[in-house]
Coordinates of C-alpha atoms and ligand atoms in Angstrom, one line a residue:
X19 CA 130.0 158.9 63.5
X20 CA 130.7 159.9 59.7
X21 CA 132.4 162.9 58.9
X22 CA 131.0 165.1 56.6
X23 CA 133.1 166.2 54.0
X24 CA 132.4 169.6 52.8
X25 CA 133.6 169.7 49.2
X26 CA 135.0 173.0 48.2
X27 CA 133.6 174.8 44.5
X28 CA 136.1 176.7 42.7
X29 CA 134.1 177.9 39.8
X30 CA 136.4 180.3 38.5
X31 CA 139.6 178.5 37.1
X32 CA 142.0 179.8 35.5
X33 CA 140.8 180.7 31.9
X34 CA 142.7 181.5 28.2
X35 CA 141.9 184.8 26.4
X36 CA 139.8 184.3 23.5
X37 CA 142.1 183.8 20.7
X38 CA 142.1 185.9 18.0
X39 CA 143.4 183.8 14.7
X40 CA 145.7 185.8 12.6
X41 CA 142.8 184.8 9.4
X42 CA 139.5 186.2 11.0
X43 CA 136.9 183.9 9.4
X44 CA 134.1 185.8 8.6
X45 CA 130.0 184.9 9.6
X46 CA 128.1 183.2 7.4
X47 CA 125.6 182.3 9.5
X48 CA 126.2 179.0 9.8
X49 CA 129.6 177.5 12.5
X50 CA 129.9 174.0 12.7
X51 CA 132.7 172.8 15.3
X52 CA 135.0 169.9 15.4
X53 CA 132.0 166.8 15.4
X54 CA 130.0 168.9 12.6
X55 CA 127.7 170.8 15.4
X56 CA 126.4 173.5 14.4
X57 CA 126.4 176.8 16.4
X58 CA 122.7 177.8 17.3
X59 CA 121.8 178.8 21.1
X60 CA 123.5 180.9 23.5
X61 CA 123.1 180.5 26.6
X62 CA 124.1 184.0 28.9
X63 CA 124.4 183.6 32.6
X64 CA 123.1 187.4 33.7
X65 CA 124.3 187.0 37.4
X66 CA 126.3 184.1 39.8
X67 CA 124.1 184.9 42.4
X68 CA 121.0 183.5 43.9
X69 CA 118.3 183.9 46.8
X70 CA 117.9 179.9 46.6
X71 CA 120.5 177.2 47.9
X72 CA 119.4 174.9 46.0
X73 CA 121.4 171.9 47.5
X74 CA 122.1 170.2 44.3
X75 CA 123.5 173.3 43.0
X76 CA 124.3 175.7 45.8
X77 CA 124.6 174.2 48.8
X78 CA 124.9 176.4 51.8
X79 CA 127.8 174.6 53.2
X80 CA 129.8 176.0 50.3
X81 CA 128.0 179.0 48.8
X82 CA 127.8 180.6 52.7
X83 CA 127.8 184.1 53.8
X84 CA 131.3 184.0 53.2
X85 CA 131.2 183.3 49.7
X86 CA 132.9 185.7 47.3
X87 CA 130.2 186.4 44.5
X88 CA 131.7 188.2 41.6
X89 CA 132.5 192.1 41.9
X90 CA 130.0 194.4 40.0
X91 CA 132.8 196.0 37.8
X92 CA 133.2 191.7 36.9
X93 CA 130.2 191.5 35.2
X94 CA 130.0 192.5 31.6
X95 CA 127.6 195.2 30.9
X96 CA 124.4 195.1 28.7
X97 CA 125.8 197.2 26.0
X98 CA 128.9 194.1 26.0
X99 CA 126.0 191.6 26.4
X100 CA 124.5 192.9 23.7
X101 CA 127.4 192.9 21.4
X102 CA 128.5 189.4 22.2
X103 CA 125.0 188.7 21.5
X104 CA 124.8 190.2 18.0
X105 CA 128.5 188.4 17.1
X106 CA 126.9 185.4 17.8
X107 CA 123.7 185.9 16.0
X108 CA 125.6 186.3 12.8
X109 CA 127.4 183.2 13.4
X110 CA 123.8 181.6 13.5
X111 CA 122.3 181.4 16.6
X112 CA 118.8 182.1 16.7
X113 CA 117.9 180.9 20.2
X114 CA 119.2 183.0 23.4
X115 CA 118.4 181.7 27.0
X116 CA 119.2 183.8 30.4
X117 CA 120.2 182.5 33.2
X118 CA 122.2 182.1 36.3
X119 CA 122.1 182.5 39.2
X120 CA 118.6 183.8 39.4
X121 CA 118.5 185.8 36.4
X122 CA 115.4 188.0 37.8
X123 CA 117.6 189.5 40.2
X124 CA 120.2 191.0 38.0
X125 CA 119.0 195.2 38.6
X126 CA 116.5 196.0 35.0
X127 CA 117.0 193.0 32.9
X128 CA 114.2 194.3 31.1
X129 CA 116.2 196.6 29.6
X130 CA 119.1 194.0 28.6
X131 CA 115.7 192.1 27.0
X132 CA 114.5 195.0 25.3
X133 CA 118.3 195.4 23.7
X134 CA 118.6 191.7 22.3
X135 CA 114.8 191.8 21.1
X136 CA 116.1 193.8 18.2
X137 CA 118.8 191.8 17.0
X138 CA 118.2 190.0 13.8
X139 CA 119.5 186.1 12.5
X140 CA 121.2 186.8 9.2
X141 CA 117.5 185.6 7.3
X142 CA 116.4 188.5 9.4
X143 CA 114.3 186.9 11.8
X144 CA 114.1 187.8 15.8
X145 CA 116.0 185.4 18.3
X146 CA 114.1 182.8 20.3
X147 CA 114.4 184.8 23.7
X148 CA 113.6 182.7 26.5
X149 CA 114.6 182.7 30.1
X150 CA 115.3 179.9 33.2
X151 CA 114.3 181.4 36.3
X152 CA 113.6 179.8 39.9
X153 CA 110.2 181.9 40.0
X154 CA 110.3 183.6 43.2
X155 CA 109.8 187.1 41.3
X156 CA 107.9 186.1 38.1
X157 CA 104.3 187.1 39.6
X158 CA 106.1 190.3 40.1
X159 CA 108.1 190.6 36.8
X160 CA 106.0 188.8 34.4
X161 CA 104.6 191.1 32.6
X162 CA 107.2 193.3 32.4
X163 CA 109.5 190.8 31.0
X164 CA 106.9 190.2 28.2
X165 CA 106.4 193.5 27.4
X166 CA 110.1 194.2 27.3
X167 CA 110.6 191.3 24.2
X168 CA 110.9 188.2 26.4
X169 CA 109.4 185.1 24.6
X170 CA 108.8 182.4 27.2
X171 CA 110.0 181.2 30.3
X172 CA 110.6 178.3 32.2
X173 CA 110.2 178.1 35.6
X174 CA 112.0 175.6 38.2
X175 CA 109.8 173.6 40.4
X176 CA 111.2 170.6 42.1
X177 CA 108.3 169.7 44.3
X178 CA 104.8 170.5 45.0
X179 CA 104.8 169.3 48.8
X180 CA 105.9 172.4 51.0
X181 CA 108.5 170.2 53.3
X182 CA 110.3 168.5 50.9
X183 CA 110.1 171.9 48.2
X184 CA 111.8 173.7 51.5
X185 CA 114.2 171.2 52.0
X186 CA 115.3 171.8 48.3
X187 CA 115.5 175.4 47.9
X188 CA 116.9 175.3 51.8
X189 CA 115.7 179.0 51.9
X190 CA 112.2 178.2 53.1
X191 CA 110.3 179.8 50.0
X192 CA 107.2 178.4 50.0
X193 CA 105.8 176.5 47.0
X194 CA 102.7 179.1 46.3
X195 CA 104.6 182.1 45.4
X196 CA 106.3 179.6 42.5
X197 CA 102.9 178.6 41.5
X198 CA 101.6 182.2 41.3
X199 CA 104.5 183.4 39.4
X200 CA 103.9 180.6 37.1
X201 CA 100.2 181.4 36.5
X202 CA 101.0 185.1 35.9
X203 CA 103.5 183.8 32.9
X204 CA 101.2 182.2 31.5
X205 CA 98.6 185.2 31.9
X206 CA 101.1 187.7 30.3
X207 CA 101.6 185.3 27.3
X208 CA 105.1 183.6 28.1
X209 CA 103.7 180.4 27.7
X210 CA 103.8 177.5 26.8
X211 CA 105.6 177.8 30.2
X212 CA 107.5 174.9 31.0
X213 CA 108.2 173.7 34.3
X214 CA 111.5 171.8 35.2
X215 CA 111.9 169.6 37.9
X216 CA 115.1 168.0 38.6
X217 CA 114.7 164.5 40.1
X218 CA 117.1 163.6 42.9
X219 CA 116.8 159.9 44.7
X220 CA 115.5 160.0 47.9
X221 CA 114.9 163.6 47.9
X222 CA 112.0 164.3 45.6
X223 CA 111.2 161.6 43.5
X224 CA 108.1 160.6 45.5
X225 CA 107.1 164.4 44.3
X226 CA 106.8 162.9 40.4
X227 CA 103.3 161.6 40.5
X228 CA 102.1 164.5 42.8
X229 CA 103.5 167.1 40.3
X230 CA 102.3 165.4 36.9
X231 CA 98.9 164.9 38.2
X232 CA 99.5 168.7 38.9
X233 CA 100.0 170.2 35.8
X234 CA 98.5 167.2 33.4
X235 CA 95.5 168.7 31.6
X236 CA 96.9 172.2 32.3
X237 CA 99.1 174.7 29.3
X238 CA 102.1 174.1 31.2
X239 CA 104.7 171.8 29.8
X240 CA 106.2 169.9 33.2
X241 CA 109.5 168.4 32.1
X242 CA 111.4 166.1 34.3
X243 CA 115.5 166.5 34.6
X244 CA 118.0 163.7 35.7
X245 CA 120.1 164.8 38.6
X246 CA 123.4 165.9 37.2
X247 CA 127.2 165.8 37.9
X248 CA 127.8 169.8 37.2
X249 CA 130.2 171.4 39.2
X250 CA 132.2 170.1 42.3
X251 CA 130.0 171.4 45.2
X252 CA 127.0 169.1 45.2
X253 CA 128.7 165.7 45.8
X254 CA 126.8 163.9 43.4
X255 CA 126.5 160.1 43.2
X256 CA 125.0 158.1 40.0
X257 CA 122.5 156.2 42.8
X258 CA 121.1 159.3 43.4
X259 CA 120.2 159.7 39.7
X260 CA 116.5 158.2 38.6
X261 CA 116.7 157.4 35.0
X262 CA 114.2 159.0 33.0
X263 CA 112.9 156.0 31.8
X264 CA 112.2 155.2 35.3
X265 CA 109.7 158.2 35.8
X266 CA 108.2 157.6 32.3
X267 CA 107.0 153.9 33.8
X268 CA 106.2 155.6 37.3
X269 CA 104.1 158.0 35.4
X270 CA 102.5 155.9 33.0
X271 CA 101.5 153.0 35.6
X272 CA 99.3 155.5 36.6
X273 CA 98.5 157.8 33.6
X274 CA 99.5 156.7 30.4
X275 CA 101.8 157.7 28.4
X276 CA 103.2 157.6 24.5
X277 CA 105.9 159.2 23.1
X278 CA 105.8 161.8 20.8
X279 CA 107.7 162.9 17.5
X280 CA 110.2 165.5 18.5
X281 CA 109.5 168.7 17.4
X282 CA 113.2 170.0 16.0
X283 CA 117.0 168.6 16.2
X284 CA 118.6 168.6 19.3
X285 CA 115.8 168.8 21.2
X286 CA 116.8 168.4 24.5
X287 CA 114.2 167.1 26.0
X288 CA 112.1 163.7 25.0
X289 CA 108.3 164.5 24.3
X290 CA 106.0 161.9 26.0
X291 CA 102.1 162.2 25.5
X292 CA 98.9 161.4 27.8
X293 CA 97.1 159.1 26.3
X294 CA 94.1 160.8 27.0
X295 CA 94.5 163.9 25.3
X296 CA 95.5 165.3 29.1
X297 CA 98.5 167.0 27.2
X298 CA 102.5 166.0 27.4
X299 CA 105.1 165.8 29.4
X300 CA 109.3 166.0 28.7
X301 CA 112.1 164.1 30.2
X302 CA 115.5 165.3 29.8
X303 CA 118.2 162.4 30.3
X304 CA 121.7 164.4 30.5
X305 CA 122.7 161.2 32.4
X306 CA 121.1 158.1 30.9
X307 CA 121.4 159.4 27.5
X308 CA 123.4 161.8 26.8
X309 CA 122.7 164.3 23.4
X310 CA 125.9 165.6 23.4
X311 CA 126.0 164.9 19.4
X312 CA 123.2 167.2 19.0
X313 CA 124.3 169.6 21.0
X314 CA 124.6 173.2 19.2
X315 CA 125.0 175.1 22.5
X316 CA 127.8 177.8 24.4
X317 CA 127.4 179.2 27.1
X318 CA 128.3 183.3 28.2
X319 CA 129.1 183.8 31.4
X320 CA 128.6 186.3 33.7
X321 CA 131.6 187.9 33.6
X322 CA 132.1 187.2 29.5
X323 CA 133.9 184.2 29.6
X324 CA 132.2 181.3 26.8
X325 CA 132.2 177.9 27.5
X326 CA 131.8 175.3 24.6
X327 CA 130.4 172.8 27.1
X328 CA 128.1 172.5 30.2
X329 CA 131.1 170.4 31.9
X330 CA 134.1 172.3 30.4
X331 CA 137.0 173.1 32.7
X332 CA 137.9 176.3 31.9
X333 CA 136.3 179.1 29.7
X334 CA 137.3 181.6 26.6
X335 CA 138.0 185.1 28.3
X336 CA 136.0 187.7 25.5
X337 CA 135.7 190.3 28.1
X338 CA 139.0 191.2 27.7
X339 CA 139.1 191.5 23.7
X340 CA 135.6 194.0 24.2
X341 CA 137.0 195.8 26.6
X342 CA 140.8 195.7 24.8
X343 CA 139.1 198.1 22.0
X344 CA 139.0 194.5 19.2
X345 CA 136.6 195.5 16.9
X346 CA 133.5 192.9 15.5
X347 CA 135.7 191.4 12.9
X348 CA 138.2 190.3 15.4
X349 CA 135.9 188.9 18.4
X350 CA 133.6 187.3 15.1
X351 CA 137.2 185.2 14.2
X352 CA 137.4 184.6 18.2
X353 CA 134.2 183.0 18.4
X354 CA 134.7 180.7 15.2
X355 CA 138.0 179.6 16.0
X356 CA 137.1 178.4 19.5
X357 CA 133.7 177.2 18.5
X358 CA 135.6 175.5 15.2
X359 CA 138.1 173.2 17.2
X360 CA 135.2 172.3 20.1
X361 CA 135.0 168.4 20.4
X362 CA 133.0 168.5 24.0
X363 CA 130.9 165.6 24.8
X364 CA 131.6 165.1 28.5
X365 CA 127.9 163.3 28.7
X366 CA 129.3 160.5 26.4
X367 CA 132.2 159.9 27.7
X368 CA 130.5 160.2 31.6
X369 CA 128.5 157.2 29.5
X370 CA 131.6 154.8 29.4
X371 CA 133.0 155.9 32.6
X372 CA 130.7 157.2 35.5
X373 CA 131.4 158.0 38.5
X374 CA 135.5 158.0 37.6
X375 CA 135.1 160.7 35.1
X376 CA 132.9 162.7 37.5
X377 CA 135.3 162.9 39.6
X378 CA 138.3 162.9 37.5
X379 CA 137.2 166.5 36.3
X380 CA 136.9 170.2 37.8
X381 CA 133.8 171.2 36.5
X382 CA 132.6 174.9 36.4
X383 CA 129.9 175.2 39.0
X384 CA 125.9 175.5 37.1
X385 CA 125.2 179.1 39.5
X386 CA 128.0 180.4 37.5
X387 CA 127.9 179.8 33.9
X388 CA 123.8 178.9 33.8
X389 CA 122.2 175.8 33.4
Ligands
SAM414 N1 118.1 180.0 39.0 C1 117.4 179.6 37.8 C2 116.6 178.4 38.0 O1 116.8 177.7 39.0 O2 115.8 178.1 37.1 C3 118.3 179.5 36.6 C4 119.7 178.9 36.8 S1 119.6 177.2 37.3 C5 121.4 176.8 37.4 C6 119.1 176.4 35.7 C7 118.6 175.0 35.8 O3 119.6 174.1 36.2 C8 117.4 174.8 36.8 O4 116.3 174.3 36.2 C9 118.1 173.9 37.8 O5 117.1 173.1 38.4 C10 119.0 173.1 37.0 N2 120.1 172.5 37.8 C11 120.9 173.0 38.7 N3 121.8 172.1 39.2 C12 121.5 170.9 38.6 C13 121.9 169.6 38.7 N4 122.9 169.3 39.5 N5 121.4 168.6 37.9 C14 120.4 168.9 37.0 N6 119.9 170.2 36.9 C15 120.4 171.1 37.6
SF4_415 FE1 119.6 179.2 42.4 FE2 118.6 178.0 40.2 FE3 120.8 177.0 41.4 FE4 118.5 176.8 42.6 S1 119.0 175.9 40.6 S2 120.4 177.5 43.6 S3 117.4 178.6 42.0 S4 120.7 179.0 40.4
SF4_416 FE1 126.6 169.6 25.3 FE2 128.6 169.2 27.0 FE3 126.1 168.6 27.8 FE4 127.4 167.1 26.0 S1 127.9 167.3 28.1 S2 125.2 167.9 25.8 S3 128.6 168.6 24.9 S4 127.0 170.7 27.2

């Protein structure tokens, strides 16, 4: 008999305070850090919890009922959110994505979207304000959302067939009540909504042709994700990964496809068109090709720590500077001096040396900082 090995996530390592540089460089609206990247979506993790086990990002062996979720006075409030928010905005992000966790179960997030709805770039333009959510209260919370600010959403779906979408969630939610919360999205104008899957080998990769015959032809975007490395609780392997490029030819043996003209820098995701005018789909190749010199994102934790990379070790503790009485001016020259010396590109790198970097590194678990 094999043993199973359980791994065990520590997601909160130790972390450095913010730093506040004794010349506080002032927003200009636009940051660029150590590889020339600019400084343009946020990405704010509203909760670490979840009704889903996902088991390649919360497996129930690990995040059990024993599991110490973080402590409500943890979590920064949506007045902090808010501020860190606007800080950022000046420094020129325009896009904002929530997450988690399940960011629909953090208690009246419409209100925390109603408060970042009015903040401004410095041309005076509204943020991009989108949201990641597993979809298990969307039909509920659609409208709502929209009518609170919200721009668009995108939902999580990793299968269509109920056994093998079960098996993934490993909370038996059943695949309809995703679909309807996707439906009423679109309906209450979030749309296009885009649906991510994330392909894992052997698990749900028989579930690509069911799930772009599915949506092609429909307004939603489907966009298909290579299984990553995140974290140390999902015991990844690099044979469990299917290259994008793989479901591209699985897709277009049956369906055709061409690729399509990106439609901004850094776009994450690789636009691929039916030939028959049956819409498009994306594929997103963290692994196979990594976009790490594109990549213009940081990430807010829950409880207000900012990480300059998906794969970063440990975070820059803000919480303690908004709650330490620093005023704008001093959090502002945080933010640019951490963002300023950021050389991240753990995907490249991962590139040259798979599975022994994975391993090398403690990563930050995804349920914590948001994917
Ligand atoms: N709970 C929400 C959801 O599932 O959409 C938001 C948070 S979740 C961490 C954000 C995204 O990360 C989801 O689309 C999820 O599928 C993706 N994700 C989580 N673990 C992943 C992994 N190991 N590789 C690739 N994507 C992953
Ligand atoms: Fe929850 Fe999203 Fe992670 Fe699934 S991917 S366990 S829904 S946070
Ligand atoms: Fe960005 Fe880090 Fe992902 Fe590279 S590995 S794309 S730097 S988050």
């Amino acid at each position: 008999m094999v043993a199973k090995v359980i791994p065990v996530a520590e997601q909160r390592y130790p972390d450095s305070a913010a730093v506040i540089p004794d010349i506080l460089e002032a927003p200009t609206g636009v940051l660029t850090d150590a590889l020339s990247r600019p400084l343009r979506d946020l990405r704010i993790s509203v909760t670490d919890r979840c009704n889903f086990r996902c088991v390649y990002c919360m497996p129930k062996e690990v995040f059990g009922k024993d599991y110490a979720f973080l402590p409500q006075s943890s979590l920064l409030t949506f007045e902090e959110i808010t501020r860190v928010a606007r800080l950022f905005a000046d420094h020129g992000v325009n896009k904002i994505r929530l997450t988690g966790g399940e960011p629909l179960l953090r208690k009246n997030l419409e209100k925390l979207i109603e408060m970042l709805a009015v903040l401004r770039t410095p041309e005076g333009k509204a943020l991009d304000l989108t949201l990641t959510t597993n979809g298990s209260l969307l039909a509920r919370k659609a409208q709502s959302l929209k009518d609170a600010g919200l721009t668009r959403v995108t939902v999580s779906l990793d299968a269509l067939d109920e056994a093998v979408f079960r098996r993934m969630n490993d909370v038996d939610f059943p695949v309809a009540d995703v679909l309807d919360g996707i439906e009423a999205a679109h309906r209450a104008g979030l749309g296009p909504v885009k649906v991510n899957m994330v392909v894992k080998g052997g698990m749900n990769d028989q579930q690509i042709l069911p799930m772009a015959r599915h949506f092609k032809g429909s307004p939603v975007i489907l966009r298909f994700i290579e299984y990553m490395d995140v974290g140390a609780s999902n015991g990844w392997k690099m044979d469990e990964v299917i290259p994008s490029a793989e479901v591209v030819r699985r897709i277009s043996e049956e369906m055709p496809l061409t690729e399509a003209q990106a439609n901004y820098t850094g776009e994450t995701a690789e636009r691929w068109r039916y030939r028959d005018g049956g819409g498009e789909i994306g594929v997103i190749s963290s692994v196979t090709q990594a976009f790490c010199h594109d990549c213009t994102r940081a990430r807010l934790s829950t409880e207000g720590r900012v990480y300059t990379c998906l794969f970063a070790n440990s975070g820059h503790d803000l919480r303690s500077l908004l709650r330490g009485g620093r005023s704008d001016a001093e959090i502002q020259g945080a933010i640019a001096h951490l963002w300023r010396q950021r050389s991240d590109r753990y995907s490249e790198l991962r590139t040259i040396n798979t599975e022994g970097l994975s391993l090398a590194r403690r990563k930050v678990e995804m349920s914590y900082i948001g994917g």
